[in-house]
PDB file of C-alpha atoms in Angstrom:
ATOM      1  CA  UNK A 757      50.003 -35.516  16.323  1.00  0.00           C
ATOM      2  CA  UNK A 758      50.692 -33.365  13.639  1.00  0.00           C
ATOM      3  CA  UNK A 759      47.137 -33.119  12.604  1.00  0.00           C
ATOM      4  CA  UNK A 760      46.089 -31.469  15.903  1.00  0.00           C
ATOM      5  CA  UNK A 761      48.251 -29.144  15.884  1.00  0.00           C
ATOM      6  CA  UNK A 762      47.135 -28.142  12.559  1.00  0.00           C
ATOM      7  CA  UNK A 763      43.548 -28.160  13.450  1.00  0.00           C
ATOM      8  CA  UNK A 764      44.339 -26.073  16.288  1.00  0.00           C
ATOM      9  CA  UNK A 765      46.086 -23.511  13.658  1.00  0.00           C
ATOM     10  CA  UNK A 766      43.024 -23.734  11.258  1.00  0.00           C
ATOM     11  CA  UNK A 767      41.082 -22.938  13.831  1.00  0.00           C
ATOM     12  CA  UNK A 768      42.780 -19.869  15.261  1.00  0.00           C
ATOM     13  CA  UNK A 769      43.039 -18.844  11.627  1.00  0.00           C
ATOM     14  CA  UNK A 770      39.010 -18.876  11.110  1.00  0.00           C
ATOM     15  CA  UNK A 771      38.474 -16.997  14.136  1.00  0.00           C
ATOM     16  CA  UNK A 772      41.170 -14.451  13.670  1.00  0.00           C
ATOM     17  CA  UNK A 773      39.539 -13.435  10.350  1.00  0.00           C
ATOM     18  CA  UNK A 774      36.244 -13.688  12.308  1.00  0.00           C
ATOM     19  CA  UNK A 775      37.261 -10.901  14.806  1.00  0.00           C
ATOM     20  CA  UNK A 776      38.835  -8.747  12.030  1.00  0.00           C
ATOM     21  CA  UNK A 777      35.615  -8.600  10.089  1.00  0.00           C
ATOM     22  CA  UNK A 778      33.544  -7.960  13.631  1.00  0.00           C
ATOM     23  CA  UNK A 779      35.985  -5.315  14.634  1.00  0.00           C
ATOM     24  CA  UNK A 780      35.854  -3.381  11.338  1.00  0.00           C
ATOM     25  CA  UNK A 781      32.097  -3.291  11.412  1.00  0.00           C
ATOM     26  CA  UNK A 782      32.049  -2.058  14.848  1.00  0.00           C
ATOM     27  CA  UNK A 783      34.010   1.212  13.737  1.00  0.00           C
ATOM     28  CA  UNK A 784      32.445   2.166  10.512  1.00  0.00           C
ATOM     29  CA  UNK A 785      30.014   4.650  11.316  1.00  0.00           C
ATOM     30  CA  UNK A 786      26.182   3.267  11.129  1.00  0.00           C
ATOM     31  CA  UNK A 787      23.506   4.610   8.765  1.00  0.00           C
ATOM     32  CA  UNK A 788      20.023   3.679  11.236  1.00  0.00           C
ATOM     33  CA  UNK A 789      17.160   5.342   9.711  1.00  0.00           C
ATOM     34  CA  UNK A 790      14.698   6.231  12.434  1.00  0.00           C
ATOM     35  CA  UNK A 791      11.879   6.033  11.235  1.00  0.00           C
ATOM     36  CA  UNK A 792       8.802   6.976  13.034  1.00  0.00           C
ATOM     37  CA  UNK A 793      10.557  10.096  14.098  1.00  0.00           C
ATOM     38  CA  UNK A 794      12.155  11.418  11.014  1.00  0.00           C
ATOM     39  CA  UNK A 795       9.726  10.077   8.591  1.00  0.00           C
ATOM     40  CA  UNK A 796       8.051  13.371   7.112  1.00  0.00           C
ATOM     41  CA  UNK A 797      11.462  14.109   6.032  1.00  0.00           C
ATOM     42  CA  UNK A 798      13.349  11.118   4.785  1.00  0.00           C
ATOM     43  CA  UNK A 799      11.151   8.536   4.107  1.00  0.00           C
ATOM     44  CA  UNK A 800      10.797   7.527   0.298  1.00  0.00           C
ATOM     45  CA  UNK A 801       8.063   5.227  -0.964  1.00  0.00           C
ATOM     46  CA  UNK A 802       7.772   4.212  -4.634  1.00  0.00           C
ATOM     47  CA  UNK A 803       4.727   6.068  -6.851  1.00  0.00           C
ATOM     48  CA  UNK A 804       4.068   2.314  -7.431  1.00  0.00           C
ATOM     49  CA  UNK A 805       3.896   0.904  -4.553  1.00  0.00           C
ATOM     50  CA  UNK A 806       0.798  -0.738  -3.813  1.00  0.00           C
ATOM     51  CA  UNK A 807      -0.253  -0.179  -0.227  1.00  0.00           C
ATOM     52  CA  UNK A 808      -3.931   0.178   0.233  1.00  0.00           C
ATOM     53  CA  UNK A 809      -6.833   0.093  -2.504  1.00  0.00           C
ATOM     54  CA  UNK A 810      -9.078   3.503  -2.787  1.00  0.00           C
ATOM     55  CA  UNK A 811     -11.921   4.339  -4.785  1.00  0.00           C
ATOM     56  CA  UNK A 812     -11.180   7.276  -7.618  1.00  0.00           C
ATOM     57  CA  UNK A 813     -13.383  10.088  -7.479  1.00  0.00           C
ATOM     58  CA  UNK A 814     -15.077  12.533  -9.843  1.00  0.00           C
ATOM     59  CA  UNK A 815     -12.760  15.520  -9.617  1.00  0.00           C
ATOM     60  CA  UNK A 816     -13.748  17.514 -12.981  1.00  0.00           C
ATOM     61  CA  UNK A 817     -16.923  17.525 -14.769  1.00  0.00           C
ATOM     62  CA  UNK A 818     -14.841  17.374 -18.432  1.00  0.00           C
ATOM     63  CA  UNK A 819     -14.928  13.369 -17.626  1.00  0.00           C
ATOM     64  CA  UNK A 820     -17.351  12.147 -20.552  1.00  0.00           C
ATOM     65  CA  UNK A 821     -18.191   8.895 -18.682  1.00  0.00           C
ATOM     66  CA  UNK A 822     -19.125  11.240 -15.423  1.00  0.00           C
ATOM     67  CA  UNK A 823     -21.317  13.259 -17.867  1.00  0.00           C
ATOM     68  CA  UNK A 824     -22.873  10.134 -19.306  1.00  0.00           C
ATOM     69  CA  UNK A 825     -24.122   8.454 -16.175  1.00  0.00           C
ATOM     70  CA  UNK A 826     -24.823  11.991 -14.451  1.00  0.00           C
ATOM     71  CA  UNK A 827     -22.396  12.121 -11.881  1.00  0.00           C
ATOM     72  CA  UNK A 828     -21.595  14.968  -9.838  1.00  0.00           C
ATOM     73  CA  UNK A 829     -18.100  16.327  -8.296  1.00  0.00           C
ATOM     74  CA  UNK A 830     -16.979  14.084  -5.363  1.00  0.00           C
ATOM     75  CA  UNK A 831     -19.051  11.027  -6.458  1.00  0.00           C
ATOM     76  CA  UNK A 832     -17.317   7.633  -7.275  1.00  0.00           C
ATOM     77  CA  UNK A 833     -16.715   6.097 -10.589  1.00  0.00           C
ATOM     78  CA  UNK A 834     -17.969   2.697  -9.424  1.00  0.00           C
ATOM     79  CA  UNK A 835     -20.702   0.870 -11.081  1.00  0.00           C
ATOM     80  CA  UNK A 836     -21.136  -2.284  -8.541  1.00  0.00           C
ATOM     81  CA  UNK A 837     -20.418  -4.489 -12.374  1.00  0.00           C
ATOM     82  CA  UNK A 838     -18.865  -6.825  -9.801  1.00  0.00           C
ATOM     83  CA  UNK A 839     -15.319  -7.288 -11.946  1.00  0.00           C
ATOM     84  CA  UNK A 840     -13.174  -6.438  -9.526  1.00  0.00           C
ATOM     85  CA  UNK A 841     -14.792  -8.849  -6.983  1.00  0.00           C
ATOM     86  CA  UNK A 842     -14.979 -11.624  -9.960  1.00  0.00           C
ATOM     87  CA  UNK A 843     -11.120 -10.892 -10.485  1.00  0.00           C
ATOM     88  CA  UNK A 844      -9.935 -11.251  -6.829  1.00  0.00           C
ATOM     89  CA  UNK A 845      -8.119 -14.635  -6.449  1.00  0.00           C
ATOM     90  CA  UNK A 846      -8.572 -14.954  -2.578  1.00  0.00           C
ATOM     91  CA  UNK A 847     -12.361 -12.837  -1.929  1.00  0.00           C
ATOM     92  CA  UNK A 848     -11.071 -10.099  -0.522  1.00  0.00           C
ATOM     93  CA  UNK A 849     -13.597  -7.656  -2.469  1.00  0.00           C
ATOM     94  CA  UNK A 850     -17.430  -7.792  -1.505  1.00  0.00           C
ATOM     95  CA  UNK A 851     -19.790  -6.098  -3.260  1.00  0.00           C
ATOM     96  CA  UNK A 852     -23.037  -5.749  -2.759  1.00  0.00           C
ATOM     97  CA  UNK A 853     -25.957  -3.938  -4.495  1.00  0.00           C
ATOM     98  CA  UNK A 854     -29.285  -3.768  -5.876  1.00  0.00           C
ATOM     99  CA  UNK A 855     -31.634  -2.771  -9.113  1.00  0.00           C
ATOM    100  CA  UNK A 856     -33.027   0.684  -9.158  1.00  0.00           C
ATOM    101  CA  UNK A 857     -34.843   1.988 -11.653  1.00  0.00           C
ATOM    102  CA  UNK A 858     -34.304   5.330 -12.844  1.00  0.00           C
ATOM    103  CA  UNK A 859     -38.198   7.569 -12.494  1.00  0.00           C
ATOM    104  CA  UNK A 860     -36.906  10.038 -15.341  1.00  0.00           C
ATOM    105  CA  UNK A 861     -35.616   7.444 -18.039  1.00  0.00           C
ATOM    106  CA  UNK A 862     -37.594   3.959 -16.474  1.00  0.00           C
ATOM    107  CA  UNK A 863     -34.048   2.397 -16.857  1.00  0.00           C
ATOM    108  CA  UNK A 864     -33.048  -0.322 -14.442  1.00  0.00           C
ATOM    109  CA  UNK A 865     -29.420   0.448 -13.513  1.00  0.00           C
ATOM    110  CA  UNK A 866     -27.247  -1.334 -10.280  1.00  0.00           C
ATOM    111  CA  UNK A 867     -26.928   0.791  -7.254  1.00  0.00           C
ATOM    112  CA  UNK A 868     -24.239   0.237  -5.155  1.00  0.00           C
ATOM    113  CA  UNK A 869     -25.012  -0.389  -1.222  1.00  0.00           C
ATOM    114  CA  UNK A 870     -21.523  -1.629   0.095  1.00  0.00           C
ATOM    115  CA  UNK A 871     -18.271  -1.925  -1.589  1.00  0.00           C
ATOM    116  CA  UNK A 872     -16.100  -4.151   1.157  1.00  0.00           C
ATOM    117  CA  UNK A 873     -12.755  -4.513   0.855  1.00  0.00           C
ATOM    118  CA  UNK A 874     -10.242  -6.408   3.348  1.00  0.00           C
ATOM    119  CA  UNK A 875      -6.960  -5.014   3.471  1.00  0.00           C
ATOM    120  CA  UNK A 876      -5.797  -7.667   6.254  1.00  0.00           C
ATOM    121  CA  UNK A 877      -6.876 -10.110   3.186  1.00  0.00           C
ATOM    122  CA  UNK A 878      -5.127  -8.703   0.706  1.00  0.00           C
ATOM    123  CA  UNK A 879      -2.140 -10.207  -1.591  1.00  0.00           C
ATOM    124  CA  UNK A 880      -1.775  -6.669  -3.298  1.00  0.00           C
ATOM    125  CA  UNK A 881      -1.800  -8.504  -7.138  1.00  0.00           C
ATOM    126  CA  UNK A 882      -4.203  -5.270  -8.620  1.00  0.00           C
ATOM    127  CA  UNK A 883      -5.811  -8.031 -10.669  1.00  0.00           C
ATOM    128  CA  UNK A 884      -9.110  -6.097  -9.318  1.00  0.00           C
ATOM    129  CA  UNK A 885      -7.843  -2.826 -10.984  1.00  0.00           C
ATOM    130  CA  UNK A 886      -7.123  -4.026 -14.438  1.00  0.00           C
ATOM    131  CA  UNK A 887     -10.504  -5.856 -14.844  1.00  0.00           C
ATOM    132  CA  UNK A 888     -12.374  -2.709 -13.523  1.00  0.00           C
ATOM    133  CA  UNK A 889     -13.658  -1.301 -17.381  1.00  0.00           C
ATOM    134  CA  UNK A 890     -14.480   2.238 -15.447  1.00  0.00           C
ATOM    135  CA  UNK A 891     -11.003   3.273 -13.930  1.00  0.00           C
ATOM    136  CA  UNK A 892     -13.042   3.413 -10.430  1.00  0.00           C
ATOM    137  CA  UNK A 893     -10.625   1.897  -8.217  1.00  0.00           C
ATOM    138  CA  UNK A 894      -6.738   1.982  -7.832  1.00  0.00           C
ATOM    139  CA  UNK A 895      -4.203   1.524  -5.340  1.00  0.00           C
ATOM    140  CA  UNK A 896      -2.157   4.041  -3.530  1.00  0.00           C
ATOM    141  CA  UNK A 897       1.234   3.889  -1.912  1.00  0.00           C
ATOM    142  CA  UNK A 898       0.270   4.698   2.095  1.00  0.00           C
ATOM    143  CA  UNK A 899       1.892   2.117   3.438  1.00  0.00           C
ATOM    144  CA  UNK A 900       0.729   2.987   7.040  1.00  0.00           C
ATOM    145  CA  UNK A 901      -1.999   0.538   7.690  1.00  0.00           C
ATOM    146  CA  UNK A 902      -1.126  -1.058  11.404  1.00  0.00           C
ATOM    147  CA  UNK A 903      -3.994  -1.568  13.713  1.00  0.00           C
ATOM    148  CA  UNK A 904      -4.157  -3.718  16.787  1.00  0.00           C
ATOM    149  CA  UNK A 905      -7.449  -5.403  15.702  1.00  0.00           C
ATOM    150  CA  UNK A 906      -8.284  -7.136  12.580  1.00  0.00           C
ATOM    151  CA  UNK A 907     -11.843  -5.738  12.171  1.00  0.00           C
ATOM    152  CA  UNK A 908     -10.229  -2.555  11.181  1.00  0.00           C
ATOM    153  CA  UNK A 909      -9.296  -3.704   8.841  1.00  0.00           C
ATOM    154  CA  UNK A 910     -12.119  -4.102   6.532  1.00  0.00           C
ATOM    155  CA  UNK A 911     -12.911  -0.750   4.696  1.00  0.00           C
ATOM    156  CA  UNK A 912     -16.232   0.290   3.307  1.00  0.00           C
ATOM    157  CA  UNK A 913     -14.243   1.830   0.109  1.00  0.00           C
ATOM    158  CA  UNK A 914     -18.041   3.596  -0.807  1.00  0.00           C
ATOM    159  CA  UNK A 915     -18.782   5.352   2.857  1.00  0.00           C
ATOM    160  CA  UNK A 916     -14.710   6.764   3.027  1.00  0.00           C
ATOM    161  CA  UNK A 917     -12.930   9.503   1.093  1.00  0.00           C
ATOM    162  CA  UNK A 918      -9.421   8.648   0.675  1.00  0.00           C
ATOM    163  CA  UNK A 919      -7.438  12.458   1.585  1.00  0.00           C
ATOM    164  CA  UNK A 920      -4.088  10.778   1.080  1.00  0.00           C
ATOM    165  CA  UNK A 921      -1.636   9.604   3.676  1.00  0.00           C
ATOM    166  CA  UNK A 922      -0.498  10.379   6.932  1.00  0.00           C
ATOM    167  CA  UNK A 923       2.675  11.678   5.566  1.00  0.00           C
ATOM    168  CA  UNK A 924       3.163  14.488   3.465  1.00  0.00           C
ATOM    169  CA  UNK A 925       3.570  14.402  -0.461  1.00  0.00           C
ATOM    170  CA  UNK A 926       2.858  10.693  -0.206  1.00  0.00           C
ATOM    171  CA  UNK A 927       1.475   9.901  -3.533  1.00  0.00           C
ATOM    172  CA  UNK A 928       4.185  11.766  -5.147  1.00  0.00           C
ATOM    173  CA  UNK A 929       6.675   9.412  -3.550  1.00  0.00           C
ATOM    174  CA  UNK A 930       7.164  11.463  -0.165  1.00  0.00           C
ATOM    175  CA  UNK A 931      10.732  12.576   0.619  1.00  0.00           C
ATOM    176  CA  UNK A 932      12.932  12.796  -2.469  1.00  0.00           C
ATOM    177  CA  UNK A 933      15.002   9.909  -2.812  1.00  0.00           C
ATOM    178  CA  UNK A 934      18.716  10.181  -2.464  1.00  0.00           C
ATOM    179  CA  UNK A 935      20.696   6.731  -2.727  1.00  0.00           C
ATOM    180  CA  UNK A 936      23.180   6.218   0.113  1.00  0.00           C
ATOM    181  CA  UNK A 937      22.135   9.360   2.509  1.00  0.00           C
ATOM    182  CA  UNK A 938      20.196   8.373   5.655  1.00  0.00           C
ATOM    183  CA  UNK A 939      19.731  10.475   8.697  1.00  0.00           C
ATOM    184  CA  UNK A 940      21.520   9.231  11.262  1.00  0.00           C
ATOM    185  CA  UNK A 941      20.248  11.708  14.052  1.00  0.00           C
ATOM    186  CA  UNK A 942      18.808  10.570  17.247  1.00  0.00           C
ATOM    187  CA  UNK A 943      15.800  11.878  19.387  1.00  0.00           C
TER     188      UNK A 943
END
C-alpha cells in the first residue's frame, strides 16, 4: 500500500515541476520576429549564405580575361566549358551550346545557347563554383525563392540579369545583425 501512495506523490511531484516551468514561460515576455512585415528592417542573412546561383557579369573593362576574349560591359564571364555541369553531383546544371567560328580570326570557339539551372534541384554544395576556371558563376544569399509551381523554378542563368534581392542591402548581409534584439511589434 505504501507504494501507491508513493507513486501518487511522484507523480504530483513531476507535474508540479511541469506547471512551474509552463507558468514561467507563459510570463516572460516573447521575442516573435515577424517576418514578412518587418523584414527590410530586421532581417539578417549571412554574406555566405548560399541561396540562389547567378551568373557574374563584366562590370569593368580593367578585367584582362574580359579583354582577352573581347567582352563588353554587361556580358557574362561564361564559356559553356561545361565544368560546372560536369561537377554537379545530382544534374541540376544544363548546358547547352554549339561551335562558332570566329570570321575575323577563323577560330572555332563554344557559344553558349542555354545555361539551365534548377534551383528546385539544388543541394546548394557550390561544387559547380569551384570547378568553374573563369569565376563566371557564384551564389548569392536571396533566400526568397518560393513559387507555387515547380517550373519556375528552372532559371535560364544566360537570358536573366541578377539586380540583387527583393530586400534591401541583401548581399551585404541586409539588416545589421544584433544578437538577442528582435522586434517584437505587431501589424
Amino acid at each position: 500500500m505504501s507504494q501507491y501512495f508513493k507513486g501518487i506523490k511522484n507523480a504530483t511531484k513531476t507535474l508540479a515541476t511541469g506547471l512551474k516551468v509552463t507558468m514561467k514561460e507563459y510570463f516572460t515576455p516573447k521575442s516573435t520576429e515577424q517576418y514578412p512585415e518587418n523584414r527590410k528592417t530586421t532581417l539578417h542573412v549571412a554574406k555566405r549564405h548560399r541561396g540562389r546561383l547567378v551568373f557574374k557579369r563584366v562590370e569593368d573593362l580593367n578585367d584582362p580575361q574580359a579583354v582577352k576574349r573581347g567582352l563588353k560591359v554587361g556580358d557574362y564571364k561564361c564559356t559553356a566549358c561545361t565544368m560546372c555541369e560536369k561537377a554537379c553531383p545530382n544534374d541540376t546544371i544544363k548546358i547547352t551550346s554549339h561551335m562558332d567560328t570566329d570570321p575575323e580570326t577563323g577560330k572555332k570557339k563554344k557559344v553558349l545557347d542555354d545555361y539551365q539551372y534548377d534551383l528546385g534541384d539544388c543541394m546548394f554544395c557550390e561544387l559547380c563554383v569551384n570547378a568553374c576556371n573563369f569565376d563566371a558563376i557564384e551564389f548569392t544569399n536571396d533566400f526568397e525563392n518560393s513559387v507555387f509551381d515547380r517550373s519556375k523554378l528552372v532559371l535560364h542563368l544566360n537570358e536573366e540579369v541578377y539586380k540583387g534581392g527583393s530586400l534591401p542591402n541583401l548581399i551585404d548581409g541586409g539588416a545589421p545583425l544584433t544578437i538577442g534584439k528582435f522586434n517584437t511589434k505587431t501589424k
